[in-house]
mmCIF file of C-alpha atoms and ligand atoms in Angstrom:
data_model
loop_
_atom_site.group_PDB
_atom_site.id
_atom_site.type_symbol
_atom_site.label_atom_id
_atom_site.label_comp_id
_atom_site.label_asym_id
_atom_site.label_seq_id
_atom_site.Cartn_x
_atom_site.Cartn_y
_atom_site.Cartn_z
ATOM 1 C CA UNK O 107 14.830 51.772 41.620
ATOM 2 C CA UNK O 108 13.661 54.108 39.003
ATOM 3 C CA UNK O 109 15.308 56.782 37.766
ATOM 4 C CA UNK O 110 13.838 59.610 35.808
ATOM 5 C CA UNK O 111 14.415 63.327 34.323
ATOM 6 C CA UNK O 112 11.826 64.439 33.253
ATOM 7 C CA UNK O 113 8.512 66.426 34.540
ATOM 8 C CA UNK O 114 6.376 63.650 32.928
ATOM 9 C CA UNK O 115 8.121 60.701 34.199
ATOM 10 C CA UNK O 116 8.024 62.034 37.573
ATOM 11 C CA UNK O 117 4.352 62.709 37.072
ATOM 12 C CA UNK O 118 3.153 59.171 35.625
ATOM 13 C CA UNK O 119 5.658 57.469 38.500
ATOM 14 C CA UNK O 120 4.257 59.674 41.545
ATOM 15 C CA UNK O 121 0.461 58.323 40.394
ATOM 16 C CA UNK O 122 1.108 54.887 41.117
ATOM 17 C CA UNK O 123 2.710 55.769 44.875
ATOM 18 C CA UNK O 124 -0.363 55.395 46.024
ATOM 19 C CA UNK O 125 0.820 54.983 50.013
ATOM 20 C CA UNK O 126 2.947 57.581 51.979
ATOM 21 C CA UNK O 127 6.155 59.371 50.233
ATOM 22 C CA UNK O 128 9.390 60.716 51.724
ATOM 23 C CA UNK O 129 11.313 63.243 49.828
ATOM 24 C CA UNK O 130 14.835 64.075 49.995
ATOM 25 C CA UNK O 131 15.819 67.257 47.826
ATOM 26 C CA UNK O 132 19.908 67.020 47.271
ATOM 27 C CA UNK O 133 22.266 68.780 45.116
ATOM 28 C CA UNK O 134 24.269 65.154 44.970
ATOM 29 C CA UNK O 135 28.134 64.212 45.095
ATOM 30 C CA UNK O 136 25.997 61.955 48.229
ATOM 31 C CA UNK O 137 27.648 61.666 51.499
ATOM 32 C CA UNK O 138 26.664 60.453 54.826
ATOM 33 C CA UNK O 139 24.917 63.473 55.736
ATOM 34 C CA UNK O 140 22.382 62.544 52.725
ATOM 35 C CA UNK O 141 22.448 59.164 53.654
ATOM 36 C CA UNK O 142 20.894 59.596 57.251
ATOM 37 C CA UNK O 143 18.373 61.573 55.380
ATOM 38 C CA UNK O 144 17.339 59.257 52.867
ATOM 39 C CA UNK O 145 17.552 56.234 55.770
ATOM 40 C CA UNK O 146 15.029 58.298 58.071
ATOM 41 C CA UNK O 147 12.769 59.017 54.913
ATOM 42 C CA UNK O 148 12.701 55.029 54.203
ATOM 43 C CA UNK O 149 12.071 54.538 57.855
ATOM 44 C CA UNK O 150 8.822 56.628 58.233
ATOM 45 C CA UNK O 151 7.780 56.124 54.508
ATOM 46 C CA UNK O 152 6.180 53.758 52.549
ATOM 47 C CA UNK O 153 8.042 55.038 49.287
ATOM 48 C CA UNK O 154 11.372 57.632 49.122
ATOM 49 C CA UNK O 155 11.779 59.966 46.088
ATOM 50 C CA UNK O 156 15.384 61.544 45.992
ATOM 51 C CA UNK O 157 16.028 64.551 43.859
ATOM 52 C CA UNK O 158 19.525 65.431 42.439
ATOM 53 C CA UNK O 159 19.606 68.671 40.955
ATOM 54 C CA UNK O 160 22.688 71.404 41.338
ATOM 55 C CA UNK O 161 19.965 74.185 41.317
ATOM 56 C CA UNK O 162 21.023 77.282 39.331
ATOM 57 C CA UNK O 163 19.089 79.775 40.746
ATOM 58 C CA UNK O 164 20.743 79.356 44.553
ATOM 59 C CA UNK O 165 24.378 79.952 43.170
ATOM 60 C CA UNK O 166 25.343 83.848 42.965
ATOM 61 C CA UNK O 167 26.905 85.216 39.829
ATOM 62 C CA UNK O 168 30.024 85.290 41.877
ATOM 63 C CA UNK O 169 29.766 81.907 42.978
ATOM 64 C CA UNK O 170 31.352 78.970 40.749
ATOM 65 C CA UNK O 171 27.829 76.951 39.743
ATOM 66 C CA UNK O 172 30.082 74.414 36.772
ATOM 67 C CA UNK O 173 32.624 73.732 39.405
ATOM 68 C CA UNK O 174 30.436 72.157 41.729
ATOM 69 C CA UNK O 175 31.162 68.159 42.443
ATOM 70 C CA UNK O 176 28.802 65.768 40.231
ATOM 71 C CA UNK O 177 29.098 62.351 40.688
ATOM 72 C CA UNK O 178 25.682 61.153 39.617
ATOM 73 C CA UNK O 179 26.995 57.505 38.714
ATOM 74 C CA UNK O 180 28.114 57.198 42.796
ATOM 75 C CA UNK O 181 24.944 59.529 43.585
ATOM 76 C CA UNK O 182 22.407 56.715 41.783
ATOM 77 C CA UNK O 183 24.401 53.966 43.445
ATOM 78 C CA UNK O 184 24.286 54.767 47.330
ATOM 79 C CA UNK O 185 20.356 55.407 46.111
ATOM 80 C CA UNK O 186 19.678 52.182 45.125
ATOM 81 C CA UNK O 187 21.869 50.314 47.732
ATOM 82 C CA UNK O 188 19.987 52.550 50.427
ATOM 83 C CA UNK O 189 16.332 51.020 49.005
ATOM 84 C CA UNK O 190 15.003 54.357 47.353
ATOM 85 C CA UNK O 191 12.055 54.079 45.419
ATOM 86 C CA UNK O 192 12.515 56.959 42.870
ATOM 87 C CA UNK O 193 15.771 58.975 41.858
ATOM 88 C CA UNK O 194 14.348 62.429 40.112
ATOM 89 C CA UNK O 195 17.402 63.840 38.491
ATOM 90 C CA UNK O 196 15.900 66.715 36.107
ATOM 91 C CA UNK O 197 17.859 69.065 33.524
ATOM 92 C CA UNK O 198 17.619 72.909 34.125
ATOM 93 C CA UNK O 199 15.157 73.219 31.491
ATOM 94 C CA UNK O 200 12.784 71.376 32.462
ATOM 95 C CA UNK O 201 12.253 73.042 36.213
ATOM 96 C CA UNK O 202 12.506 76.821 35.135
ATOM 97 C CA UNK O 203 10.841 78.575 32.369
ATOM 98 C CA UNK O 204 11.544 82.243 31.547
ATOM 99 C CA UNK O 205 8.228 83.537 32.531
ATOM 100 C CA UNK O 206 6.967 82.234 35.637
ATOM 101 C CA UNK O 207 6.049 84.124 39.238
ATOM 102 C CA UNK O 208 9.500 84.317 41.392
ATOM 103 C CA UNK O 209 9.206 83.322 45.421
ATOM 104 C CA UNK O 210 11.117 85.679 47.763
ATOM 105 C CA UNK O 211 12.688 84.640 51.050
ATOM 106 C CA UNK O 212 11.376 86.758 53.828
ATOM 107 C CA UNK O 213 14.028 89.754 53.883
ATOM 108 C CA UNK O 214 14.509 89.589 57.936
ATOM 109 C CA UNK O 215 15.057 85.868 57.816
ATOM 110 C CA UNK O 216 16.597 85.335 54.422
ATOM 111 C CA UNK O 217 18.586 88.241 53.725
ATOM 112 C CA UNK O 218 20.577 88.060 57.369
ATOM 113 C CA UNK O 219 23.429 85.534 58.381
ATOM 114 C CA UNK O 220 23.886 84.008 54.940
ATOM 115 C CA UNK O 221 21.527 85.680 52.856
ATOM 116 C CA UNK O 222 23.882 88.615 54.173
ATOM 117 C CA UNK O 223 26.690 87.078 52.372
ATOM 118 C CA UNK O 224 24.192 85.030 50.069
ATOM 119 C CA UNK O 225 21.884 87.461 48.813
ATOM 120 C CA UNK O 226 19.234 86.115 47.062
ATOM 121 C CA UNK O 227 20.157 82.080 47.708
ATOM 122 C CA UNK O 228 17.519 81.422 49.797
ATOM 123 C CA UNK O 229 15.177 82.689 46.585
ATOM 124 C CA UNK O 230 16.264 80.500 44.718
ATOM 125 C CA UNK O 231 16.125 77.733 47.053
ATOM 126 C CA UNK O 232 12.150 78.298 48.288
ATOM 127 C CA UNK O 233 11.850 78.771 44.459
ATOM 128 C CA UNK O 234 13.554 74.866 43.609
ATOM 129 C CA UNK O 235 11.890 73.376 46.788
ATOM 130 C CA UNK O 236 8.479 74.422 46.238
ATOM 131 C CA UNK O 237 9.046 73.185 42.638
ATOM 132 C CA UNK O 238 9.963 69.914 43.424
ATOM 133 C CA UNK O 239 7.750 69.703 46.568
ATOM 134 C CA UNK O 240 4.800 70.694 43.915
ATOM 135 C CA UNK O 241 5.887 67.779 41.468
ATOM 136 C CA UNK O 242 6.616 64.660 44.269
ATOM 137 C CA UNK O 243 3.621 65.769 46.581
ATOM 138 C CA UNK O 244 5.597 64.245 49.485
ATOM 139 C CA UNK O 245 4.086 63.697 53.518
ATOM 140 C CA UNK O 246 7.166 64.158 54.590
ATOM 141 C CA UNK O 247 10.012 66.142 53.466
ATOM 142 C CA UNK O 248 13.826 65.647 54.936
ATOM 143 C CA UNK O 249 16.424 68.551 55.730
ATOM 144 C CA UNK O 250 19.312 68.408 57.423
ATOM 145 C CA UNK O 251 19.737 70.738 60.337
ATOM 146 C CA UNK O 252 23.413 71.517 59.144
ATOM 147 C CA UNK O 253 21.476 74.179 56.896
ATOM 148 C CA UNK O 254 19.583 75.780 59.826
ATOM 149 C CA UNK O 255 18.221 79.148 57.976
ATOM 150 C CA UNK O 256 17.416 76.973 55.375
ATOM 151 C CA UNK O 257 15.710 74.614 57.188
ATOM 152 C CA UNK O 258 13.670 77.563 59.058
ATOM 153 C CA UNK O 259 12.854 79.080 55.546
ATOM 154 C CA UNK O 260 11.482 76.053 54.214
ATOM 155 C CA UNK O 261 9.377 75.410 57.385
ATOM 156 C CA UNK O 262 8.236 78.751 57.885
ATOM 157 C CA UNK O 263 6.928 78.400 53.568
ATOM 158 C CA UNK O 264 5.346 75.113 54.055
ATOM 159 C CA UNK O 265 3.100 76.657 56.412
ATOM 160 C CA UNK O 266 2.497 80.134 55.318
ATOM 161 C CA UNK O 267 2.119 78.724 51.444
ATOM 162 C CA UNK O 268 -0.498 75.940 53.413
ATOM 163 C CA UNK O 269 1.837 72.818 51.567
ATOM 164 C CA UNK O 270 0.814 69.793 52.975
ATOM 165 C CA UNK O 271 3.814 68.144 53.405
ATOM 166 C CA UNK O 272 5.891 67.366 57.126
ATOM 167 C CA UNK O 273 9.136 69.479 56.979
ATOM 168 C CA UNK O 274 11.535 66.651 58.772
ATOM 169 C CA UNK O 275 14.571 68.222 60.679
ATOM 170 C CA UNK O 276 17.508 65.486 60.546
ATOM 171 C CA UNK O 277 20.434 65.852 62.577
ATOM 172 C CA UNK O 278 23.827 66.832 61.266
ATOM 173 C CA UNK O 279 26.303 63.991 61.046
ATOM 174 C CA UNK O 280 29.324 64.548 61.267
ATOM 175 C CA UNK O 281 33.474 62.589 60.677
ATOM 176 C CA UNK O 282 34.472 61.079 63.861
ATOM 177 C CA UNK O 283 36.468 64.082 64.706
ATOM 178 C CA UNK O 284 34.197 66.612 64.598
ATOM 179 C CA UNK O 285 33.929 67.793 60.921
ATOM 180 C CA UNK O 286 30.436 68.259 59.244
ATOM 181 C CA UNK O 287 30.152 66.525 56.343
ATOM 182 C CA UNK O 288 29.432 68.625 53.226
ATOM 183 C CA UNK O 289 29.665 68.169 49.308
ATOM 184 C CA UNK O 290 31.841 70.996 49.489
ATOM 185 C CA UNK O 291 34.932 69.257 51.917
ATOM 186 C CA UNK O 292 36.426 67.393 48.610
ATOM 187 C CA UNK O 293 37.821 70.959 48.050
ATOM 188 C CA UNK O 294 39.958 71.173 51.133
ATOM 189 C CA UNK O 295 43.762 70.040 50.415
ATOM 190 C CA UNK O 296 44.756 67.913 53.943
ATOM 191 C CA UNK O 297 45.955 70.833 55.527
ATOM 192 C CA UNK O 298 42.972 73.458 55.146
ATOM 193 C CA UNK O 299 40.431 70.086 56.284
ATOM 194 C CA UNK O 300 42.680 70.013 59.761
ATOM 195 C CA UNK O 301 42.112 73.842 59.815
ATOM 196 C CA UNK O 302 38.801 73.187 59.575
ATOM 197 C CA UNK O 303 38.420 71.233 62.857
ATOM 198 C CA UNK O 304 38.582 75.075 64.529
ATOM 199 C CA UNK O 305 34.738 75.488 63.212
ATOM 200 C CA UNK O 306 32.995 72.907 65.296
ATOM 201 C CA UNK O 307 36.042 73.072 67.913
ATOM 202 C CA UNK O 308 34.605 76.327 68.527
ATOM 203 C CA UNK O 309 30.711 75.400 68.537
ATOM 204 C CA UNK O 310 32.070 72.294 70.821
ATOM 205 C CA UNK O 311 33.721 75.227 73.267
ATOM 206 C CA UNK O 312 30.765 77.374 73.193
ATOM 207 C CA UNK O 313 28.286 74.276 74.127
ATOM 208 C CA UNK O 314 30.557 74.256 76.880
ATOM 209 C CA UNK O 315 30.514 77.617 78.085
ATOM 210 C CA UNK O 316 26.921 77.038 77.757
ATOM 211 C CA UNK O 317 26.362 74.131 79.942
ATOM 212 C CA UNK O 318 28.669 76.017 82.775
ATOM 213 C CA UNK O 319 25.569 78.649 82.318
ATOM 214 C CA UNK O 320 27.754 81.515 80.733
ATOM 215 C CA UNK O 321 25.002 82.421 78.066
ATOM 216 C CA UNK O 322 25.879 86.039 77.082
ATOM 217 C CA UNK O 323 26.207 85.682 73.050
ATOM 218 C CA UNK O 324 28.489 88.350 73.213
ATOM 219 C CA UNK O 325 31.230 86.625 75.190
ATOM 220 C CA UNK O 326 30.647 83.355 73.588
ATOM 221 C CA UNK O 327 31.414 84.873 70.417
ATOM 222 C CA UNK O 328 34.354 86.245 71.186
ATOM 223 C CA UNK O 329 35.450 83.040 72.549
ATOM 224 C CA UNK O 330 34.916 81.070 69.276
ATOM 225 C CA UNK O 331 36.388 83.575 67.237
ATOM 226 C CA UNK O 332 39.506 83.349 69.288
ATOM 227 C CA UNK O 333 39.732 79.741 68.650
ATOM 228 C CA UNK O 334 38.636 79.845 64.941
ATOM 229 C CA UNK O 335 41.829 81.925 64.692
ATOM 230 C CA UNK O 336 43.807 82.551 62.195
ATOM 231 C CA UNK O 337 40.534 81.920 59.981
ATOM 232 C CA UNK O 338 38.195 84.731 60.038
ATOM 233 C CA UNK O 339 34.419 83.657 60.536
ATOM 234 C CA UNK O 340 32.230 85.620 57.642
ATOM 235 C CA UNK O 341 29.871 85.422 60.851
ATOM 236 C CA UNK O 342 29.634 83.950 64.218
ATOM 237 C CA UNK O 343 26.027 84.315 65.329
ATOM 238 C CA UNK O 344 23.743 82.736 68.351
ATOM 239 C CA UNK O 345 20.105 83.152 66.994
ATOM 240 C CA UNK O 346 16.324 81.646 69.043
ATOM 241 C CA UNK O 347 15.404 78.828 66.583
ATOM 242 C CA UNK O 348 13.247 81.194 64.967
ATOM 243 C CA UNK O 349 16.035 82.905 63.696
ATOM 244 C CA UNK O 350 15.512 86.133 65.895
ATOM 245 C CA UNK O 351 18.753 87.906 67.154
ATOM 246 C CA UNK O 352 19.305 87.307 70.968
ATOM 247 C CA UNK O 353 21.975 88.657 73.550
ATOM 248 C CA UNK O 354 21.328 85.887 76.187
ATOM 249 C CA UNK O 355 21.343 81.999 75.264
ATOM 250 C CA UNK O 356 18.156 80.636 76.143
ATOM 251 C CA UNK O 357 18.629 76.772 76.615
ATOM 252 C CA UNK O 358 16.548 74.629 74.324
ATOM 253 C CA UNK O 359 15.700 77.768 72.128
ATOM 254 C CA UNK O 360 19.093 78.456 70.665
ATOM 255 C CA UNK O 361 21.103 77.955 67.478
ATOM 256 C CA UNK O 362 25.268 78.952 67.321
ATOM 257 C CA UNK O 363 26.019 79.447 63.529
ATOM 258 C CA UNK O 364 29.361 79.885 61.474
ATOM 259 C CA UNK O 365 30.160 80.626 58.020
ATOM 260 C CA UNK O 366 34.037 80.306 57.199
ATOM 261 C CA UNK O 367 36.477 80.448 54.585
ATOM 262 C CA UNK O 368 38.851 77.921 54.555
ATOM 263 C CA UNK O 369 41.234 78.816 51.712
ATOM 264 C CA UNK O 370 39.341 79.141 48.735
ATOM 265 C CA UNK O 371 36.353 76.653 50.281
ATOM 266 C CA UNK O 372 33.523 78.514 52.084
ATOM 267 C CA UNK O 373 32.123 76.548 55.283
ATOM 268 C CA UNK O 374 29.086 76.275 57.491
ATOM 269 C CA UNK O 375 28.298 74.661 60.987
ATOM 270 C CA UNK O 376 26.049 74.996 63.924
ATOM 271 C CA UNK O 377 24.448 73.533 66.940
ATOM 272 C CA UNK O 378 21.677 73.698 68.680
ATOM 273 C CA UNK O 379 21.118 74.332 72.355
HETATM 274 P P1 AMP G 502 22.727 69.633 49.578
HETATM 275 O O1 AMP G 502 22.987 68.494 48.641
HETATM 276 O O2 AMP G 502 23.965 70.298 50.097
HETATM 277 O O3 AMP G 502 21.707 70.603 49.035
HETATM 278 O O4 AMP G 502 22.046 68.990 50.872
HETATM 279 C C1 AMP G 502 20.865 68.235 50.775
HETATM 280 C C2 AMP G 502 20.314 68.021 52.147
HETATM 281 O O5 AMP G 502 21.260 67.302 52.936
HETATM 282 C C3 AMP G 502 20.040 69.339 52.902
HETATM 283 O O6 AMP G 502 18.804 69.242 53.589
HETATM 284 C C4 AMP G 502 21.206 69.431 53.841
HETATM 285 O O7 AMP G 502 20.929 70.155 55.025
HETATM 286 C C5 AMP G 502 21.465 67.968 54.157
HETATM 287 N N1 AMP G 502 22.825 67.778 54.647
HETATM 288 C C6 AMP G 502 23.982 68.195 54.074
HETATM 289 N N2 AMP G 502 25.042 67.889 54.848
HETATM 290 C C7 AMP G 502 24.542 67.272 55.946
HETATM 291 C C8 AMP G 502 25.124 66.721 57.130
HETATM 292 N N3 AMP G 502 26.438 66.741 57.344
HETATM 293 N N4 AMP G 502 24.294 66.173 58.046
HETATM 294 C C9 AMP G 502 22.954 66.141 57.850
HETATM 295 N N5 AMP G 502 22.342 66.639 56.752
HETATM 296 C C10 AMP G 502 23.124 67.198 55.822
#
């Protein structure tokens, strides 16, 4: 496995992959969720380049950027063990300059639901993905449906921008009882993880209503927001996969999102029906 930081390694590296490449964009601290991404890349590619880069421009003043979980030493590790090819692992520097043209999420796709709460992230993610999709010239590109808008965004720029890469959806994986895994759960102290359960107890509950064909959003909502109880969802929302507001679930065209505090630790989950 090679590992590089900077813009020219990458460059001189990427010219000798001369057969198909996978990319997997991460922010590291690796967990399973990665993992299955970096396993289907491997699977459908010849090569897999990983990035690892806690991307400044995504974080909000407000939002604590230094306290973020690094573990690159673990990170490089599960890499190599998994078979990847290429670990990119750049320094701030060398991916933003001060002058340079800015990318702006759509504002009625990237400004709602968490760019509500978010504004501006999903800038500065189009802005670090198109970056990094512009140095590894990937076929196929991996995200995990456990960031659905962000998933959508990056779909809807590959093909408005014309990229020619495959944006991959991967499923969410989750622990065996039900919590998505996220970077961010290493903040929860034991008690705030087992009120976390109530986020995809709640999506689990509203699949159900679902399937006994009760599909008005409205009282689905209400319903998970009763369970979530006493945590207060930042939003509960049932979107069409293109991320347009609906009032009836439409089976096989749906998405149920949440955004939570849990203590001080700020959650998301969905699924898809
Ligand atoms: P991050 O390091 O949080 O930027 O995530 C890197 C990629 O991993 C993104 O495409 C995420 O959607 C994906 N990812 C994060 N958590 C999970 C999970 N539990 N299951 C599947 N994919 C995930």
């Amino acid at each position: 496995m090679i590992i590089v930081s900077t813009i020219d390694e990458l460059k001189s590296v990427r010219e000798v992959l001369q057969k198909s490449v996978g990319f997997v964009p991460t922010m590291g601290a690796l967990h399973a969720g990665h993992l299955s991404l970096i396993r289907k890349s491997i699977d459908e590619n010849s090569h897999t380049i990983v990035s690892i880069f806690v991307n400044p421009t995504q974080f909000l003043a407000s939002e604590d950027l230094s306290a973020y979980p690094r573990r690159q030493e673990a990170d490089l590790d599960i890499c190599k063990r998994a078979g990847v090819d290429v670990v990119f692992v750049p320094n701030i520097d060398d991916i933003y300059e001060d002058i340079e043209p800015l990318i702006k999420a759509p504002p009625s796709k990237g400004y709602t639901l968490e760019g509500e709460f978010r504004p501006t992230h999903f800038d500065g993610v189009l802005r670090v993905v198109l970056k990094l999709l512009n140095l590894t010239r990937p076929k196929n590109a991996y995200f995990g449906k456990k960031d659905a808008q962000q998933l959508y965004l990056v779909q809807n720029m590959a093909k408005t921008l014309f990229l020619n890469t495959n944006i991959i959806p991967c499923e969410i994986v989750r622990e065996h009882d039900g919590l998505a895994l996220s970077s961010r759960n290493v903040y929860l102290s034991q008690e705030e993880r087992q009120e976390a359960l109530k986020i995809s107890l709640c999506l689990r509950e509203a699949t159900k209503l679902i399937m006994q064909k009760k599909l008005t959003c409205k009282a689905i909502k209400e319903k998970m927001q009763e369970i979530l109880k006493p945590l207060k969802a930042q939003y509960i929302e049932i979107v069409s996969r293109d991320f347009e507001m609906i009032e009836e679930v439409e089976i096989g065209n749906s998405i149920i999102l949440v955004a939570c505090f849990v203590g001080k630790t700020r959650l998301i989950d969905n699924v898809w029906v």
